[in-house]
Each structure stands twice: as C-alpha cells, then as structure tokens.
Short mmCIF file of C-alpha atoms in Angstrom, two decimals:
data_model
loop_
_atom_site.label_atom_id
_atom_site.label_comp_id
_atom_site.label_asym_id
_atom_site.label_seq_id
_atom_site.Cartn_x
_atom_site.Cartn_y
_atom_site.Cartn_z
CA UNK A 119 4.43 -39.58 2.27
CA UNK A 120 4.70 -40.53 5.84
CA UNK A 121 7.97 -40.68 5.19
CA UNK A 122 8.37 -36.88 2.95
CA UNK A 123 6.79 -35.75 7.15
CA UNK A 124 9.58 -36.83 7.91
CA UNK A 125 12.34 -36.23 6.50
CA UNK A 126 11.03 -32.28 6.11
CA UNK A 127 10.76 -32.34 10.11
CA UNK A 128 13.35 -33.76 11.49
CA UNK A 129 15.48 -31.07 8.45
CA UNK A 130 13.36 -28.75 9.04
CA UNK A 131 14.35 -27.85 12.51
CA UNK A 132 18.53 -28.76 11.54
CA UNK A 133 18.09 -26.86 9.18
CA UNK A 134 17.74 -23.69 11.86
CA UNK A 135 20.72 -24.71 13.50
CA UNK A 136 22.20 -24.22 11.49
CA UNK A 137 21.79 -21.19 9.67
CA UNK A 138 23.04 -20.22 13.26
CA UNK A 139 26.15 -21.16 12.34
CA UNK A 140 27.10 -21.88 9.19
CA UNK A 141 26.30 -19.26 5.65
CA UNK A 142 22.39 -19.01 5.02
CA UNK A 143 23.11 -19.64 1.25
CA UNK A 144 25.21 -22.59 2.33
CA UNK A 145 21.45 -24.62 3.97
CA UNK A 146 20.08 -23.88 0.70
CA UNK A 147 22.75 -25.01 -1.22
CA UNK A 148 22.39 -28.39 0.67
CA UNK A 149 18.64 -28.44 0.79
CA UNK A 150 18.21 -28.06 -3.09
CA UNK A 151 21.22 -30.80 -3.98
CA UNK A 152 19.16 -33.00 -1.05
CA UNK A 153 15.71 -32.33 -3.13
CA UNK A 154 17.09 -32.88 -6.50
CA UNK A 155 19.00 -36.41 -5.43
CA UNK A 156 16.05 -37.73 -4.23
CA UNK A 157 13.57 -36.48 -7.48
CA UNK A 158 16.42 -38.09 -9.19
CA UNK A 159 16.26 -41.16 -7.47
CA UNK A 160 13.25 -41.86 -7.42
CA UNK A 161 12.99 -41.62 -11.12
CA UNK A 162 15.82 -44.18 -10.92
CA UNK A 163 15.70 -46.49 -8.70
CA UNK A 164 12.40 -48.90 -8.16
CA UNK A 165 12.89 -50.71 -4.86
CA UNK A 166 10.51 -49.51 -2.34
CA UNK A 167 12.48 -48.90 0.77
CA UNK A 168 15.41 -47.20 -1.82
CA UNK A 169 11.50 -45.03 -2.87
CA UNK A 170 11.15 -44.85 0.39
CA UNK A 171 14.68 -43.06 0.81
CA UNK A 172 14.47 -41.01 -1.84
CA UNK A 173 11.17 -39.39 -0.96
CA UNK A 174 12.67 -38.94 2.57
CA UNK A 175 15.58 -37.58 1.49
CA UNK A 176 13.17 -34.81 -0.72
CA UNK A 177 11.50 -34.50 2.33
CA UNK A 178 14.96 -33.37 4.08
CA UNK A 179 15.10 -30.97 0.93
CA UNK A 180 12.24 -29.08 1.32
CA UNK A 181 12.67 -28.47 5.48
CA UNK A 182 16.91 -26.93 4.19
CA UNK A 183 14.85 -24.91 2.02
CA UNK A 184 12.32 -23.75 4.16
CA UNK A 185 14.74 -23.10 7.35
CA UNK A 186 17.40 -21.59 5.34
CA UNK A 187 15.08 -19.14 3.25
CA UNK A 188 13.59 -18.51 6.35
CA UNK A 189 16.74 -17.64 8.51
CA UNK A 190 18.24 -15.51 5.06
CA UNK A 191 15.30 -13.04 4.23
CA UNK A 192 15.27 -11.51 8.32
CA UNK A 193 18.42 -10.76 8.09
CA UNK A 194 18.62 -9.42 4.69
CA UNK A 195 15.62 -7.68 5.44
CA UNK A 196 15.77 -6.86 10.06
CA UNK A 197 13.45 -3.80 9.69
CA UNK A 198 10.56 -5.61 8.17
CA UNK A 199 10.20 -9.14 8.93
CA UNK A 200 6.81 -9.63 8.59
CA UNK A 201 6.57 -8.43 5.13
CA UNK A 202 9.18 -9.81 3.82
CA UNK A 203 8.24 -13.44 5.12
CA UNK A 204 4.35 -13.23 3.99
CA UNK A 205 5.68 -12.69 0.56
CA UNK A 206 8.02 -14.59 1.06
CA UNK A 207 4.46 -16.88 1.49
CA UNK A 208 3.31 -16.07 -1.12
CA UNK A 209 6.16 -18.11 -3.76
CA UNK A 210 4.96 -20.88 -1.61
CA UNK A 211 1.21 -20.74 -2.27
CA UNK A 212 2.02 -20.33 -6.02
CA UNK A 213 3.73 -22.95 -6.07
CA UNK A 214 1.45 -25.52 -4.73
CA UNK A 215 -1.44 -23.76 -7.33
CA UNK A 216 1.01 -24.78 -10.84
CA UNK A 217 3.40 -27.12 -9.69
CA UNK A 218 0.47 -30.06 -9.68
CA UNK A 219 -1.25 -28.31 -12.42
CA UNK A 220 2.73 -28.55 -14.57
CA UNK A 221 3.24 -31.83 -13.53
CA UNK A 222 -0.15 -32.65 -14.57
CA UNK A 223 -0.40 -31.47 -17.44
CA UNK A 224 2.88 -32.67 -18.60
CA UNK A 225 1.79 -36.55 -17.37
CA UNK A 226 -1.35 -35.67 -19.65
CA UNK A 227 0.43 -34.88 -22.83
CA UNK A 228 3.79 -36.89 -22.76
CA UNK A 229 2.52 -39.55 -20.72
CA UNK A 230 6.14 -40.16 -18.67
CA UNK A 231 6.33 -38.59 -14.96
CA UNK A 232 9.96 -39.07 -14.09
CA UNK A 233 10.30 -35.73 -16.83
CA UNK A 234 8.87 -33.60 -14.49
CA UNK A 235 11.45 -34.38 -11.86
CA UNK A 236 14.72 -33.97 -14.19
CA UNK A 237 12.97 -31.11 -14.97
CA UNK A 238 13.11 -30.02 -10.92
CA UNK A 239 16.55 -31.57 -10.58
CA UNK A 240 17.83 -29.11 -13.71
CA UNK A 241 16.34 -26.46 -12.03
CA UNK A 242 18.15 -27.73 -8.21
CA UNK A 243 21.21 -28.13 -9.87
CA UNK A 244 21.33 -24.87 -11.55
CA UNK A 245 19.54 -22.91 -7.78
CA UNK A 246 22.31 -25.23 -5.77
CA UNK A 247 24.83 -23.20 -7.56
CA UNK A 248 23.94 -20.15 -7.66
CA UNK A 249 23.33 -20.45 -3.13
CA UNK A 250 26.42 -21.89 -3.17
CA UNK A 251 28.74 -19.24 -4.89
CA UNK A 252 26.54 -16.32 -3.87
CA UNK A 253 28.74 -13.07 -2.66
CA UNK A 254 28.22 -11.73 0.55
CA UNK A 255 27.52 -14.41 2.75
CA UNK A 256 27.56 -14.56 6.52
CA UNK A 257 26.85 -15.86 9.18
CA UNK A 258 24.06 -14.36 11.86
CA UNK A 259 24.19 -16.05 15.23
CA UNK A 260 24.87 -13.24 17.48
CA UNK A 261 26.03 -14.87 20.65
CA UNK A 262 28.31 -17.42 19.38
CA UNK A 263 27.49 -21.61 18.86
CA UNK A 264 24.30 -22.23 20.62
CA UNK A 265 25.24 -23.60 24.22
CA UNK A 266 22.81 -26.03 26.76
CA UNK A 267 21.98 -23.33 28.84
CA UNK A 268 21.18 -21.12 26.28
CA UNK A 269 18.89 -24.06 24.25
CA UNK A 270 17.38 -24.66 27.52
CA UNK A 271 16.73 -20.12 27.98
CA UNK A 272 15.34 -20.72 24.25
CA UNK A 273 12.58 -23.65 25.58
CA UNK A 274 11.95 -21.86 28.56
CA UNK A 275 10.70 -18.49 27.27
CA UNK A 276 7.37 -18.53 28.08
CA UNK A 277 6.32 -16.11 25.24
CA UNK A 278 8.08 -18.95 22.38
CA UNK A 279 5.85 -21.41 24.59
CA UNK A 280 2.50 -19.80 23.24
CA UNK A 281 3.84 -19.43 19.75
CA UNK A 282 4.78 -22.81 19.73
CA UNK A 283 1.99 -24.42 20.66
CA UNK A 284 0.24 -21.54 18.83
CA UNK A 285 2.09 -23.05 15.23
CA UNK A 286 1.99 -26.67 16.09
CA UNK A 287 -2.58 -25.71 16.30
CA UNK A 288 -2.62 -24.32 13.25
CA UNK A 289 -0.86 -25.58 10.48
CA UNK A 290 -1.91 -28.56 11.62
CA UNK A 291 -5.61 -27.47 11.24
CA UNK A 292 -4.00 -25.56 7.81
CA UNK A 293 -2.93 -29.16 6.69
CA UNK A 294 -6.18 -31.48 7.78
CA UNK A 295 -8.26 -28.82 5.83
CA UNK A 296 -6.30 -29.03 2.59
CA UNK A 297 -6.24 -32.44 2.79
CA UNK A 298 -9.77 -33.81 4.70
CA UNK A 299 -11.70 -30.44 3.28
CA UNK A 300 -13.28 -32.44 0.34
CA UNK A 301 -13.92 -35.16 1.81
CA UNK A 302 -15.63 -32.74 4.29
CA UNK A 303 -17.81 -31.55 1.81
CA UNK A 304 -18.73 -34.33 0.30
CA UNK A 305 -19.83 -36.76 2.69
CA UNK A 306 -20.33 -34.19 5.72
CA UNK A 307 -22.74 -31.59 3.29
CA UNK A 308 -22.57 -33.79 0.04
CA UNK A 309 -21.32 -32.09 -2.08
CA UNK A 310 -20.00 -33.05 -5.35
CA UNK A 311 -16.08 -33.70 -5.72
CA UNK A 312 -16.59 -30.86 -8.33
CA UNK A 313 -17.51 -28.01 -5.81
CA UNK A 314 -15.16 -29.75 -3.23
CA UNK A 315 -12.77 -29.81 -5.10
CA UNK A 316 -13.37 -25.73 -6.19
CA UNK A 317 -13.03 -24.90 -3.29
CA UNK A 318 -9.76 -26.00 -2.27
CA UNK A 319 -8.95 -24.71 -4.97
CA UNK A 320 -9.82 -21.50 -3.59
CA UNK A 321 -8.92 -22.15 -0.29
CA UNK A 322 -5.22 -22.10 -1.85
CA UNK A 323 -6.27 -18.93 -3.83
CA UNK A 324 -7.39 -17.16 -0.32
CA UNK A 325 -3.72 -18.15 0.59
CA UNK A 326 -2.21 -16.31 -1.39
CA UNK A 327 -3.93 -13.40 -1.71
CA UNK A 328 -3.58 -13.46 2.55
CA UNK A 329 -0.39 -13.32 2.55
CA UNK A 330 -0.13 -10.13 0.65
CA UNK A 331 -2.49 -8.58 2.35
CA UNK A 332 -0.63 -9.64 5.44
CA UNK A 333 2.53 -8.77 4.13
CA UNK A 334 0.89 -4.92 3.73
CA UNK A 335 -0.67 -4.87 7.34
CA UNK A 336 2.55 -5.93 8.68
CA UNK A 337 4.31 -2.39 7.33
CA UNK A 338 1.97 -1.03 10.59
CA UNK A 339 0.65 -2.98 12.66
CA UNK A 340 2.30 -5.26 15.32
CA UNK A 341 2.48 -8.78 13.93
CA UNK A 342 0.43 -9.77 17.22
CA UNK A 343 -1.79 -8.07 16.47
CA UNK A 344 -2.31 -9.55 12.65
CA UNK A 345 -1.98 -13.21 14.40
CA UNK A 346 -5.04 -12.28 17.06
CA UNK A 347 -7.48 -10.65 14.25
CA UNK A 348 -6.80 -14.06 11.91
CA UNK A 349 -7.08 -16.82 14.10
CA UNK A 350 -9.97 -14.55 15.50
CA UNK A 351 -11.17 -15.21 11.84
CA UNK A 352 -10.22 -18.93 11.79
CA UNK A 353 -13.03 -20.04 14.51
CA UNK A 354 -15.18 -18.03 12.80
CA UNK A 355 -15.16 -19.21 9.30
CA UNK A 356 -14.60 -22.80 10.31
CA UNK A 357 -17.69 -22.56 12.61
CA UNK A 358 -20.42 -21.44 9.61
CA UNK A 359 -18.40 -24.15 7.70
CA UNK A 360 -18.75 -27.04 10.28
CA UNK A 361 -22.79 -26.16 10.83
CA UNK A 362 -23.60 -23.96 7.37
CA UNK A 363 -25.30 -26.82 4.28
CA UNK A 364 -24.20 -26.36 0.30
CA UNK A 365 -22.90 -23.73 -0.85
CA UNK A 366 -22.45 -22.57 2.89
CA UNK A 367 -20.13 -24.87 4.15
CA UNK A 368 -17.72 -24.75 0.69
CA UNK A 369 -17.93 -19.97 0.85
CA UNK A 370 -16.29 -20.63 4.26
CA UNK A 371 -13.70 -23.51 3.47
CA UNK A 372 -12.69 -21.56 0.91
CA UNK A 373 -12.63 -18.35 2.69
CA UNK A 374 -10.85 -19.94 5.80
CA UNK A 375 -7.63 -20.02 3.12
CA UNK A 376 -7.13 -16.38 3.97
CA UNK A 377 -7.81 -16.64 7.91
CA UNK A 378 -4.58 -19.10 7.57
CA UNK A 379 -2.61 -16.99 5.42
CA UNK A 380 -0.19 -14.65 7.31
CA UNK A 381 -0.77 -16.49 10.21
CA UNK A 382 2.52 -19.15 9.85
CA UNK A 383 4.76 -16.69 7.91
CA UNK A 384 3.75 -13.50 10.96
CA UNK A 385 4.62 -15.87 13.65
CA UNK A 386 7.50 -16.41 12.55
CA UNK A 387 8.25 -12.88 11.84
CA UNK A 388 7.22 -12.60 15.65
CA UNK A 389 9.77 -15.52 16.74
CA UNK A 390 12.87 -13.33 15.50
CA UNK A 391 12.01 -10.13 17.39
CA UNK A 392 11.25 -11.42 20.41
CA UNK A 393 14.72 -14.28 20.28
CA UNK A 394 17.19 -12.31 18.02
CA UNK A 395 20.18 -14.27 19.92
CA UNK A 396 19.68 -17.34 18.14
CA UNK A 397 16.55 -17.10 15.39
CA UNK A 398 17.82 -19.36 13.13
CA UNK A 399 17.14 -22.08 15.80
CA UNK A 400 14.33 -20.44 17.08
CA UNK A 401 12.12 -20.32 13.70
CA UNK A 402 13.65 -24.15 12.50
CA UNK A 403 11.92 -25.79 16.13
CA UNK A 404 8.73 -23.15 15.12
CA UNK A 405 9.38 -25.01 11.57
CA UNK A 406 9.06 -28.04 13.38
CA UNK A 407 6.50 -27.94 15.95
CA UNK A 408 4.06 -26.58 13.23
CA UNK A 409 4.88 -30.18 10.31
CA UNK A 410 4.97 -32.13 14.29
CA UNK A 411 1.03 -30.35 14.65
CA UNK A 412 -0.09 -31.61 10.78
CA UNK A 413 1.14 -35.31 11.59
CA UNK A 414 -0.47 -35.29 14.77
CA UNK A 415 -4.11 -33.45 13.77
CA UNK A 416 -3.99 -35.66 10.64
CA UNK A 417 -3.91 -38.40 12.60
CA UNK A 418 -6.74 -37.36 15.39
CA UNK A 419 -9.13 -36.43 12.88
CA UNK A 420 -8.85 -39.33 10.84
CA UNK A 421 -8.86 -41.55 13.80
CA UNK A 422 -11.75 -39.43 15.40
CA UNK A 423 -13.81 -39.41 11.79
CA UNK A 424 -13.34 -43.20 11.93
CA UNK A 425 -14.34 -43.95 14.62
CA UNK A 426 -17.80 -41.86 14.23
CA UNK A 427 -18.30 -39.52 10.97
CA UNK A 428 -16.19 -36.65 9.05
CA UNK A 429 -18.95 -33.89 10.03
CA UNK A 430 -17.98 -34.80 13.90
CA UNK A 431 -14.29 -34.95 13.08
CA UNK A 432 -13.96 -30.92 11.77
CA UNK A 433 -14.29 -30.64 16.29
CA UNK A 434 -11.25 -31.67 16.09
CA UNK A 435 -10.03 -28.82 13.91
CA UNK A 436 -12.53 -26.57 15.44
CA UNK A 437 -10.77 -27.39 18.86
CA UNK A 438 -7.32 -27.06 17.91
CA UNK A 439 -8.11 -22.91 16.19
CA UNK A 440 -10.48 -22.70 19.68
CA UNK A 441 -7.49 -23.39 21.31
CA UNK A 442 -4.60 -21.43 19.27
CA UNK A 443 -7.74 -18.21 19.68
CA UNK A 444 -7.81 -18.98 23.95
CA UNK A 445 -4.06 -19.25 24.83
CA UNK A 446 -2.55 -15.86 21.71
CA UNK A 447 -5.76 -14.26 23.45
CA UNK A 448 -4.41 -14.64 27.00
CA UNK A 449 -1.08 -13.92 26.19
CA UNK A 450 -1.52 -10.76 23.34
CA UNK A 451 -1.02 -7.84 25.44
CA UNK A 452 1.92 -9.10 27.43
CA UNK A 453 3.52 -10.46 23.04
CA UNK A 454 2.24 -6.75 22.32
CA UNK A 455 4.64 -4.87 24.85
CA UNK A 456 8.20 -7.12 24.15
CA UNK A 457 7.49 -6.76 20.72
CA UNK A 458 6.77 -3.17 21.41
CA UNK A 459 10.04 -3.21 23.17
CA UNK A 460 12.36 -5.35 20.87
CA UNK A 461 11.56 -3.93 17.80
#
C-alpha cells in the first residue's frame, strides 16, 4: 500500500504538470496504460520486489487518471467547474463501493483473483485507445510553458497556500476515517464488526449523495461558501462521533461521509478558478497535497493510537479538521471576493 500511495502521489503531480503541456486525453491514455501494465505484472510475476513495483505502476496510473480527468473536465466545462467535478467524483465513489464488491463476488465464485485484474486490463486497453484516438484534443495552458518564476508565483500565492493546507488536512482526515473508522468503533465504542462495517458502507454512500447535492449547489452558490459549510459540518459530526456511544458514534461516523463528500472536488474547482493560467499544474499540486495528507495523518493517527488508545488517536482527526476550518474561515471573505472577481 505504501508503494501504491508513493506512485499515486508522485504521478498525480506529474499528471497535472503534463496536462499543461500535452493533450489531456493523452495523460488519461497513459494513466490507463500504466494501470494496465501494473495489473498484469501483479498477476504474472511472483517476486515481492516486482510486485511492489507493479503496485507502484498501478498507483502511477491512478494518479495520471485522476489528474488528467480533473483537468480535462474543467477545460471542457469552464462555466460549471464545481458541478462537473462533483459529478465526476460521484463515479469515483460508486467505483469505490462496487469495485471491491465485484472482486469479492468474482473470487467467491471462481477462486481466481487474477481474473479480475485481467478483466480490468482489457477495459483499460480499450479506454486507452479511445482517449489516444479521440478527436478535438487541445492543450489548455494559457501562458505557454510553466517557468520557474511562474511556479514560484503559484506556490507563493497566499490563497493557493490556504487551499493546499486545507486539502492536505481534510483529505488526510477522510482517509483516516476510511482506514481507522472500523477500528475506532470496535475498540473505543464497543461496536460489533458488523455494525462498524455497516457504518463505513454508509459513509461511502453518504459521500456519493453529498457530491450529487454539492454538484447542484455549485450552480448557484460560491465554491468557497460550499467548502466552509462542509468544514463546519465536519467538525460537528466528528465531535459527536468522538463523544457519542454505540449507535450515536455509528450514525455520526456515517454522516461524516456527507461532510467530506464535496470538499475535495469543490476545492479543485476553486483552485481552477483562482489559478487559471496553469490550472493543470495547480490541480496536480493540490491532489498531491491530498495524497501526502493521507500518508502523514494516517501515520500520525496510528502512532498516537499505539501510544495511547484509538479513542485518543481520534483527536488527530478532530484537530486536523478544526485547523482546516479555522484557516479557511479566516480567509473565507477574501476567497469569496477573489472567486467572484475571477469567475
């Protein structure tokens, strides 16, 4: 999993940068090809080191697909970026629910896990060919090549820094809940494994529902306002999940999926509006920060929980979301003004 995350984090950044230089369909096609190669290598080769490399290639492919698809869509739909990105990420959520279920059913009926990866590879080959030979491609960088000075201006932009930090914290906390939520409910709230698993399933469902609602809200409400609303809901739901017992904790862990749902895609849309000159690079950096947040906050939560308890480790998530809320709230008015001016 560390190899997967390493490949994803690096190539999400590279995919964003490449999207400012090359056709974004080509970035998507290359991502599909890398994911296909990694999937087949995992099936054919039994060496641990080769398997780790194969998983890294899979992460790289996913990173390219994420960056390429995000930047392609904001280029195709420049007047409804928040709406299209939330709709786009609805399908990520649906895939996260259906993918493991389909693979589990395949293994249960056939006992042959490689078959699932072979089917995936076949689909990826078809998608790669579609993106490679599709018509009407265009690169979207508005100011030519990204110079060092332009990159410094982007990274030195105070508002972009705020969005990066908020995405780092919220994406990290989201992944912590997805990975540690069941352990938290079992160890800290004495829930059964079935109850904890059900809560995380509802968490994913609320993620999908929330993104659908955020896609509609983005048509009429400023993106920065949607983000601050979700951040306030995050801290409230997570606090009640931490303090509640039994079914209270289960309900609020599940509901927190709604609060995390639109944060990442809406921050992507806001970044695209505030940094239009090299939006591919900006979106790639933002996604990379989310990947780093997932690694660091997951490690920190596990470390704190190992020294104390899982209930105390949950404070890491609360502090992360609270810090994101305070930072964004302080800058909310200026972000709204700048978004209104540039949109």
